[in-house]
PDB file of C-alpha atoms in Angstrom:
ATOM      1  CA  UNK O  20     111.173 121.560  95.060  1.00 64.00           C
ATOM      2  CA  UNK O  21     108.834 121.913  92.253  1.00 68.00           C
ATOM      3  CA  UNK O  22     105.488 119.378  92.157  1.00 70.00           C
ATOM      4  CA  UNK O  23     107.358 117.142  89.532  1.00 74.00           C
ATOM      5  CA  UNK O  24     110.698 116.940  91.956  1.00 76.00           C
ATOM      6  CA  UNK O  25     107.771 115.599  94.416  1.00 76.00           C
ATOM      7  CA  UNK O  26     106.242 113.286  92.552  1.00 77.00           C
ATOM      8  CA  UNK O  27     109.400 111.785  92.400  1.00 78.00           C
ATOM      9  CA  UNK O  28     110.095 111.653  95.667  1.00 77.00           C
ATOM     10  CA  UNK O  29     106.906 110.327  96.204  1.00 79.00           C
ATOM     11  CA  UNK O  30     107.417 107.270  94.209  1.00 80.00           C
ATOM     12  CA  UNK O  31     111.112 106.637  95.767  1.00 77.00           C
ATOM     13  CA  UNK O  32     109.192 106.805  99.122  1.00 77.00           C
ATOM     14  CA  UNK O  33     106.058 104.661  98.639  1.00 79.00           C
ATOM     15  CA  UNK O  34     107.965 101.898  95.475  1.00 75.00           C
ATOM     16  CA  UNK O  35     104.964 103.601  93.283  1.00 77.00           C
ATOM     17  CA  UNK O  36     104.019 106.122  90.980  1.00 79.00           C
ATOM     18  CA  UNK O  37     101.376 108.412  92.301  1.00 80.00           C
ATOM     19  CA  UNK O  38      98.367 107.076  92.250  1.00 82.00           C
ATOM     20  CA  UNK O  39      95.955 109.579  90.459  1.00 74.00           C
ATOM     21  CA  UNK O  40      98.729 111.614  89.295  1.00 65.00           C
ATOM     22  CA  UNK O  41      97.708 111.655  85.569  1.00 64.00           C
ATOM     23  CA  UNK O  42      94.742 114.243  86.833  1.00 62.00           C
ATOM     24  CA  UNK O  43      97.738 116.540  87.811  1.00 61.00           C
ATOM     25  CA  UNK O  44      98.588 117.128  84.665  1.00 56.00           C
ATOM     26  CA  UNK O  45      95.239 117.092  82.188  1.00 52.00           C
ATOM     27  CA  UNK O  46      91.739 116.606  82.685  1.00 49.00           C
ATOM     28  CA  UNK O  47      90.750 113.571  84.030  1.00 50.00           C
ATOM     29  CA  UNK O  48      87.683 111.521  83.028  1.00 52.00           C
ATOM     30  CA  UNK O  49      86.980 109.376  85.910  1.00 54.00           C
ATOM     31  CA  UNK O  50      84.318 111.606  87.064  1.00 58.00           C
ATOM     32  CA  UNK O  51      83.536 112.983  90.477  1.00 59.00           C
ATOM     33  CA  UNK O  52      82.688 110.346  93.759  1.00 59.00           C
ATOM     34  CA  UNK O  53      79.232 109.854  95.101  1.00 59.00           C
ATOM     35  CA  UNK O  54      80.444 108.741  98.469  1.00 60.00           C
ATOM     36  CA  UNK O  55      81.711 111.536 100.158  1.00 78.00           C
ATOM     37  CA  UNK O  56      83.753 111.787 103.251  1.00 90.00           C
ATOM     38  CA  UNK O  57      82.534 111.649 106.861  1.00 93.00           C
ATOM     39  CA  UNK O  58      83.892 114.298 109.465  1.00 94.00           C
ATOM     40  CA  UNK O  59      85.356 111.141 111.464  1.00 94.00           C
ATOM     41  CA  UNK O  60      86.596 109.910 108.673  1.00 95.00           C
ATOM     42  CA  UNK O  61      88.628 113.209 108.206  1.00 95.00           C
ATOM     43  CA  UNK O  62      89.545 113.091 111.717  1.00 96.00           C
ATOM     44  CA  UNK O  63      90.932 109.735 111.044  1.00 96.00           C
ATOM     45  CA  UNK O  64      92.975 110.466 108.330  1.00 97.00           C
ATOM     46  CA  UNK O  65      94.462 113.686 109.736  1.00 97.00           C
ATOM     47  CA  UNK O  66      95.734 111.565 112.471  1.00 97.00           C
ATOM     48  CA  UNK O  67      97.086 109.253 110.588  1.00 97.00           C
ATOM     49  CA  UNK O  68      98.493 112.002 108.269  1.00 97.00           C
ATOM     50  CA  UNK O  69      99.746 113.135 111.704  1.00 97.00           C
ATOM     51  CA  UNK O  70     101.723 110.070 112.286  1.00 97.00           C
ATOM     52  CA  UNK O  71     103.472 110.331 109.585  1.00 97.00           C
ATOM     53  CA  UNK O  72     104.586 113.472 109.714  1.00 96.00           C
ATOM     54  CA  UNK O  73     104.221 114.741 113.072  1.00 96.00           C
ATOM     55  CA  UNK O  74     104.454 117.990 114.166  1.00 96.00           C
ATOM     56  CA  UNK O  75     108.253 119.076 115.685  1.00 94.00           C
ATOM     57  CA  UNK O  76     109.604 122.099 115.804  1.00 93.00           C
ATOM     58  CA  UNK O  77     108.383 122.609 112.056  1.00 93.00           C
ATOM     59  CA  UNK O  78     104.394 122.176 111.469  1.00 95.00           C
ATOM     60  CA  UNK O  79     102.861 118.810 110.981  1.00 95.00           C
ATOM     61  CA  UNK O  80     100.143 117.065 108.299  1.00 96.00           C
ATOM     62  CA  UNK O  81      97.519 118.285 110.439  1.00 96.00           C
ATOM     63  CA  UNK O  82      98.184 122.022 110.429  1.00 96.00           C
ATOM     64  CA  UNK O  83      98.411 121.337 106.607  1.00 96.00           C
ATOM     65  CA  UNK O  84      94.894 119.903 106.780  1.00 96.00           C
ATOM     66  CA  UNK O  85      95.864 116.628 104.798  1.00 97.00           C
ATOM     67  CA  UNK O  86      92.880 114.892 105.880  1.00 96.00           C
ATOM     68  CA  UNK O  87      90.612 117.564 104.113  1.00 95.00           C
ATOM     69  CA  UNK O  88      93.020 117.344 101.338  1.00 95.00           C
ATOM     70  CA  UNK O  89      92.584 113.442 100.804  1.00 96.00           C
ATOM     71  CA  UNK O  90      89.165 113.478 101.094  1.00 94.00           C
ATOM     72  CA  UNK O  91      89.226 115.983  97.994  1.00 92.00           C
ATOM     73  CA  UNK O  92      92.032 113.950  96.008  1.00 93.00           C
ATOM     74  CA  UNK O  93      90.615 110.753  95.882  1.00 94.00           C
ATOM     75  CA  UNK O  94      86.918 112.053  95.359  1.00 91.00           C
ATOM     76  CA  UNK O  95      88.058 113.576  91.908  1.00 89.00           C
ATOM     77  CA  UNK O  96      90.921 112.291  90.886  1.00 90.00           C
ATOM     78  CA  UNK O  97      90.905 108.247  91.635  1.00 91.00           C
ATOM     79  CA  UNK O  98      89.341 105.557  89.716  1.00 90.00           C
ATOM     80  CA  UNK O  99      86.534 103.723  91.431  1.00 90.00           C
ATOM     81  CA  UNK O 100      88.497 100.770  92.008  1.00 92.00           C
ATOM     82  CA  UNK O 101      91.145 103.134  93.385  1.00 93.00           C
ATOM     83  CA  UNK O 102      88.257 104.656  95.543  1.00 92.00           C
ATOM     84  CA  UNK O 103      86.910 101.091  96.962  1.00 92.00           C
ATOM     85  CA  UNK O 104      90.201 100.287  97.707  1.00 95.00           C
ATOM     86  CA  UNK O 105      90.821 103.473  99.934  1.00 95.00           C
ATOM     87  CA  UNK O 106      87.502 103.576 101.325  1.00 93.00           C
ATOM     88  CA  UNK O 107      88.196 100.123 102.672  1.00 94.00           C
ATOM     89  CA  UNK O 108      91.436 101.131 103.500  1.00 95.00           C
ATOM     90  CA  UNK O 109      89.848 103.077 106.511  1.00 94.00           C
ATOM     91  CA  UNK O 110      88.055 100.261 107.400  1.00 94.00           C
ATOM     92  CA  UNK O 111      90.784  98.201 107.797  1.00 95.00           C
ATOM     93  CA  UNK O 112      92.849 100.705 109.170  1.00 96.00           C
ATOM     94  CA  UNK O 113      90.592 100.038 112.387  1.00 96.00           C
ATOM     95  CA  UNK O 114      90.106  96.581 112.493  1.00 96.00           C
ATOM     96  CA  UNK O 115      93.812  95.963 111.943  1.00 96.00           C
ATOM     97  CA  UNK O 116      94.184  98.843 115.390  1.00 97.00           C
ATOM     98  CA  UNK O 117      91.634  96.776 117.211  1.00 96.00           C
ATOM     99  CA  UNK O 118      92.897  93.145 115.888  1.00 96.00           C
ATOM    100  CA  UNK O 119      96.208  94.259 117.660  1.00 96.00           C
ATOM    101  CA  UNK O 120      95.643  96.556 120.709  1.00 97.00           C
ATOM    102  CA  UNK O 121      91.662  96.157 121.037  1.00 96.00           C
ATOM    103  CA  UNK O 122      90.543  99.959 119.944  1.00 96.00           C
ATOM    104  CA  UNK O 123      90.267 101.786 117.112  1.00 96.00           C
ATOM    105  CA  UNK O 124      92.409 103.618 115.147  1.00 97.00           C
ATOM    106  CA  UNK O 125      91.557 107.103 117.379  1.00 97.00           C
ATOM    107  CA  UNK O 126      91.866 104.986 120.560  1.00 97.00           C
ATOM    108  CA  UNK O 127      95.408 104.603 120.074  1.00 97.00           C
ATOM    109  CA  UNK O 128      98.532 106.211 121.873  1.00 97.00           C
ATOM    110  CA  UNK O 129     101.564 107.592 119.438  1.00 96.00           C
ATOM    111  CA  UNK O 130     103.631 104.739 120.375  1.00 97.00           C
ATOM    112  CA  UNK O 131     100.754 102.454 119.146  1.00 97.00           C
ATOM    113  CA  UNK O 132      99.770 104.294 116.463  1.00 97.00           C
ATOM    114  CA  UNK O 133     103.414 104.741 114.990  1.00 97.00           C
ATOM    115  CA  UNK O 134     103.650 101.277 115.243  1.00 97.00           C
ATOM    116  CA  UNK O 135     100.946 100.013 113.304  1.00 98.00           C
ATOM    117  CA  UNK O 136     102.242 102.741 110.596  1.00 97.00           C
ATOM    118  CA  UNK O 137     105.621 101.198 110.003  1.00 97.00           C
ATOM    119  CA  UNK O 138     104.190  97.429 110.019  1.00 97.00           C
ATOM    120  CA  UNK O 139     101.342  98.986 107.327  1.00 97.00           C
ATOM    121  CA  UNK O 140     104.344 100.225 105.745  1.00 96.00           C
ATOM    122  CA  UNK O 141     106.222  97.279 105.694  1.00 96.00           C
ATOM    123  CA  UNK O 142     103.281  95.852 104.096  1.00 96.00           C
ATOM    124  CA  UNK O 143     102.381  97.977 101.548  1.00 95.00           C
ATOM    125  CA  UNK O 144     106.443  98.379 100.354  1.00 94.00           C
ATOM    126  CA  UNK O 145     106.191  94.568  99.982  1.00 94.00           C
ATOM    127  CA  UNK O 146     102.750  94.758  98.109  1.00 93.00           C
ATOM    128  CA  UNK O 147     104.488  97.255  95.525  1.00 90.00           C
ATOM    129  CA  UNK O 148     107.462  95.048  94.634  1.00 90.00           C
ATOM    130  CA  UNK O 149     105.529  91.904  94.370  1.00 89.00           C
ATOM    131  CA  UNK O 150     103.871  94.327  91.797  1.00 84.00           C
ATOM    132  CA  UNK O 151     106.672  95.505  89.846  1.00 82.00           C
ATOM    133  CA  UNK O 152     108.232  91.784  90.013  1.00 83.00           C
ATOM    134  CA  UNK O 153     104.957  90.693  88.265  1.00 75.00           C
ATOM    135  CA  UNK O 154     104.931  93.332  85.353  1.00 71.00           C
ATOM    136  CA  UNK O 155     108.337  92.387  84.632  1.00 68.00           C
ATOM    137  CA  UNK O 156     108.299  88.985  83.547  1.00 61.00           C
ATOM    138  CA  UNK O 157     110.848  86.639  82.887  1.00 60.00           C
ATOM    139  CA  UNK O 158     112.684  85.743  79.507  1.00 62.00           C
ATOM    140  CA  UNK O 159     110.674  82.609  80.028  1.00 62.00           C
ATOM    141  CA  UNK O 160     107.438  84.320  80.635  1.00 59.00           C
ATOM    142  CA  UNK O 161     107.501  86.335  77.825  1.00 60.00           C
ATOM    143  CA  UNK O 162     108.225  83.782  75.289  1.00 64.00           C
ATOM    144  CA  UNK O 163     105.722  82.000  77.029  1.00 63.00           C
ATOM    145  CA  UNK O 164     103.410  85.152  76.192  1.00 57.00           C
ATOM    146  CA  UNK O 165     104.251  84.831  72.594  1.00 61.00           C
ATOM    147  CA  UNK O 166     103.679  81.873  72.435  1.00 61.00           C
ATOM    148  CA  UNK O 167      99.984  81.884  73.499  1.00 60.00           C
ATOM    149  CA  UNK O 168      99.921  84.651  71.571  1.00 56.00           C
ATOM    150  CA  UNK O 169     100.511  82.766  68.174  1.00 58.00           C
ATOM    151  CA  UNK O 170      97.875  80.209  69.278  1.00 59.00           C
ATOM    152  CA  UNK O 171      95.245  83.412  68.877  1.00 56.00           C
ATOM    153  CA  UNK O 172      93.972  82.407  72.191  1.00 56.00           C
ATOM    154  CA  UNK O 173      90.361  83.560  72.296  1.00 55.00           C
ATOM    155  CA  UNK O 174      89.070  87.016  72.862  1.00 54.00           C
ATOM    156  CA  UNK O 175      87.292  85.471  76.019  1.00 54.00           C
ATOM    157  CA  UNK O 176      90.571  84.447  77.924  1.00 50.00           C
ATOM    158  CA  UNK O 177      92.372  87.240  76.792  1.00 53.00           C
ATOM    159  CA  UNK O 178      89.491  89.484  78.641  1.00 52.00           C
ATOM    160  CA  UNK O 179      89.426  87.333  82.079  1.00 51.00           C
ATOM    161  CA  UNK O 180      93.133  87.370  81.358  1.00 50.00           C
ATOM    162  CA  UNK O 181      93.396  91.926  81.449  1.00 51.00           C
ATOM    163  CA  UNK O 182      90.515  91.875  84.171  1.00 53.00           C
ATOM    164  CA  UNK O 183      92.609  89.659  86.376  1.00 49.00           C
ATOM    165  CA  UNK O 184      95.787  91.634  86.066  1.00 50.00           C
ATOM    166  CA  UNK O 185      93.868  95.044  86.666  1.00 51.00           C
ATOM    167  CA  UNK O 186      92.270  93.744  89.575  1.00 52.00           C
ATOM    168  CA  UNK O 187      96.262  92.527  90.861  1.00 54.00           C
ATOM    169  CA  UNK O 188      97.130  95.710  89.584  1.00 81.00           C
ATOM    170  CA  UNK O 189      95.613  97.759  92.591  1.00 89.00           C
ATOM    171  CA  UNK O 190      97.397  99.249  95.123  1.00 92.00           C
ATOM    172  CA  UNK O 191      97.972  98.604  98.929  1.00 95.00           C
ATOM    173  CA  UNK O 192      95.466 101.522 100.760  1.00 96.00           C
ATOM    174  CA  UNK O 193      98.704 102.442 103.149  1.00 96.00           C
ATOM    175  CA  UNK O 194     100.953 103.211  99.979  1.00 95.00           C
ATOM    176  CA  UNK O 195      97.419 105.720  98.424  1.00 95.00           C
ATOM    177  CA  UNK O 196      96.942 107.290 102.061  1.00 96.00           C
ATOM    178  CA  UNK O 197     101.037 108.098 102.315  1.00 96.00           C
ATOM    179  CA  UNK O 198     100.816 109.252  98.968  1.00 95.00           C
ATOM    180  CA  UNK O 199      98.619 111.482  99.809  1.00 96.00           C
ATOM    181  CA  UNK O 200     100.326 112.874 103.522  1.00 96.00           C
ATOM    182  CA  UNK O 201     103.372 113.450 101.239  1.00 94.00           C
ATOM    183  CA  UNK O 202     101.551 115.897  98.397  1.00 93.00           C
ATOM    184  CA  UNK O 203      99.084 117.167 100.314  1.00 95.00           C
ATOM    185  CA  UNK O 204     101.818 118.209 103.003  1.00 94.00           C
ATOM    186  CA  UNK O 205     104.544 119.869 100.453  1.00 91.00           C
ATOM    187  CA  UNK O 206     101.837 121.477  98.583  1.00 91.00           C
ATOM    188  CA  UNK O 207     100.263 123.097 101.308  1.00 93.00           C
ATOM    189  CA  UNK O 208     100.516 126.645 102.016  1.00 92.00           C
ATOM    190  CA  UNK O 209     102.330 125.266 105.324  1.00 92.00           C
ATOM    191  CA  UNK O 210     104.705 123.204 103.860  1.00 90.00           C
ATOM    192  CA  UNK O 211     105.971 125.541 101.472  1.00 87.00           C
ATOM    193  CA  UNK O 212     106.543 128.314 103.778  1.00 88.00           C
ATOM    194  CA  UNK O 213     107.388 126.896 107.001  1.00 89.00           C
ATOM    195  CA  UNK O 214     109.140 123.591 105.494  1.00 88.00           C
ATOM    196  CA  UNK O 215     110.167 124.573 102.411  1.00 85.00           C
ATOM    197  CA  UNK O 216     112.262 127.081 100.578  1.00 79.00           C
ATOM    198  CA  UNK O 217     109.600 129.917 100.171  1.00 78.00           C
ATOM    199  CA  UNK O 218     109.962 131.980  96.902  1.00 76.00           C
ATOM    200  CA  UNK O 219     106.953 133.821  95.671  1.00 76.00           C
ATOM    201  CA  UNK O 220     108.245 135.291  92.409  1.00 75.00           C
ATOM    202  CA  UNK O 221     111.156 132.035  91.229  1.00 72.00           C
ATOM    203  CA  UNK O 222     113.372 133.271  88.466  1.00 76.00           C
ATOM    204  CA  UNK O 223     112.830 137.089  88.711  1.00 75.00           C
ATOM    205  CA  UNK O 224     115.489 140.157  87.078  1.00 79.00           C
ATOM    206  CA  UNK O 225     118.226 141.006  89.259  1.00 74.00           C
ATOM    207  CA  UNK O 226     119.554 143.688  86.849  1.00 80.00           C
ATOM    208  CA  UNK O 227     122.277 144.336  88.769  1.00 83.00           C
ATOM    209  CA  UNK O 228     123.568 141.080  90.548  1.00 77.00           C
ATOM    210  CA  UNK O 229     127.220 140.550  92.075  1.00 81.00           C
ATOM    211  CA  UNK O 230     129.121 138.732  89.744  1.00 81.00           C
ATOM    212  CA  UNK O 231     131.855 136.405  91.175  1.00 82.00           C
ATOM    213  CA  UNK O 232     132.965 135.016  88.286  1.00 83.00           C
ATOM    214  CA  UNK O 233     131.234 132.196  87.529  1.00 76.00           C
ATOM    215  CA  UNK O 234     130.530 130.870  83.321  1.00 73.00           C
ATOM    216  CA  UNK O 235     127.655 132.125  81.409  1.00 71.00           C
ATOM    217  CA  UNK O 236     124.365 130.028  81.417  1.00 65.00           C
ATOM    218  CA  UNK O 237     124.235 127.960  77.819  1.00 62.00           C
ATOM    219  CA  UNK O 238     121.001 128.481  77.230  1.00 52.00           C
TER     220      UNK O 238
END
C-alpha cells in the first residue's frame, strides 16, 4: 500500500478527504502552532489511538506512537481553524466520557471507551454527509445561486456569505483524530513491517526471474 492507496482508504473510512493532506504533497503555508501539546494530552490521544486500533496479535496505535505523531501533524500541517477544532476536540472528548459514565476519558474501561468511539463515530460519519449533501446543491439551489448572482448581490453578503460556509465547512474532531490513527499507524515503522507487506527496495532487477508464461508488460 503506497501513502496515496492510504489516503484513499482514509477517506472511504472517515466520508472525508484527509484533512491536512495538501502538506503531504508541497509546502504548506499555514505556518507552525504556538500551542503545543501536553504529555497528558499525548497520553490521551494514544489511548484513544489505542481504541481504535488495538493491539492483537499484530501491534497496536500505541506501539506506533500515534499520539506523538498527531501532536506533530496537526501542529504543522492544519489550519488554525482546523487546530481549534481539534484542540477542543480533546476537550470534549472528556466531557462527553464524563457526561456519560462520570470520568474522564483515561478513567474509562475498554468496554466504555470503545463505546463512546463508535457513538463519536456515528457522529462524525453523519457530520461528513450532512457536509457533502450541502456542497452539492440542488438543481433548484443552483439556479437559485445564479440567480442572486445576476442581481450582483453586494460584495458584503457575498463575504458573510464564504465566511459562513467555511466556518460549516469544518470538520467533526472524531473524523481529524481517526484520520490521524489511520496514517500515523500505516506509516509507522510498525505498521509497515509488522502489518504490512515489508519491501525495502520495491521494483528492484531480478535478471534472471522464472518465467511462467505470462504477457509482456505494455509499458
Amino acid at each position: 500500500m503506497n501513502r496515496r492507496e492510504l489516503l484513499k482508504l482514509i477517506a472511504l473510512t472517515t466520508g472525508t478527504a484527509m484533512i491536512g493532506g495538501k502538506s503531504l504533497f508541497a509546502f504548506s503555508d499555514v505556518g507552525q502552532a504556538g500551542r503545543l501539546f501536553s504529555d497528558d494530552d499525548v497520553q490521551r490521544l494514544n489511548e484513544l489511538a489505542e481504541t481504535i486500533l488495538p493491539r492483537t496479535d499484530t501491534p497496536g496505535a500505541k506501539d506506533a506512537g500515534v499520539g506523538e505523531f498527531m501532536g506533530v501533524f496537526v501542529s504543522a500541517c492544519y489550519t488554525p481553524a482546523e487546530r481549534e477544532v481539534f484542540y477542543l476536540g480533546l476537550a470534549q472528548l472528556d466531557a462527553r466520557s464524563r457526561a456519560a459514565y462520570e470520568s474522564d476519558f483515561m478513567g474509562l474501561s475498554g468496554e466504555q471507551r470503545l463505546a463512546l468511539v463508535t457513538e463519536l463515530d456515528r457522529e462524525a460519519m453523519m457530520h461528513a454527509r450532512e457536509q457533502t449533501s450541502r456542497e452539492q446543491p440542488t438543481s433548484a439551489e443552483a439556479q437559485s445561486t445564479e440567480t442572486q448572482t445576476a442581481q450582483n448581490q453586494t460584495a458584503d453578503t457575498q463575504g458573510s456569505q464564504e465566511q459562513a460556509d467555511s466556518v460549516e465547512a469544518l470538520p467533526h474532531y472524531f473524523t481529524m483524530m481517526k484520520q490521524l490513527t489511520l496514517f500515523g499507524f500505516f506509516t509507522s515503522e510498525v505498521g509497515a513491517k509488522e502489518v504490512l507487506r515489508y519491501e525495502a527496495v520495491p521494483g528492484r532487477y531480478d535478471g534472471c526471474a522464472p518465467y511462467s508464461g505470462e504477457p509482456a508488460w505494455a509499458t
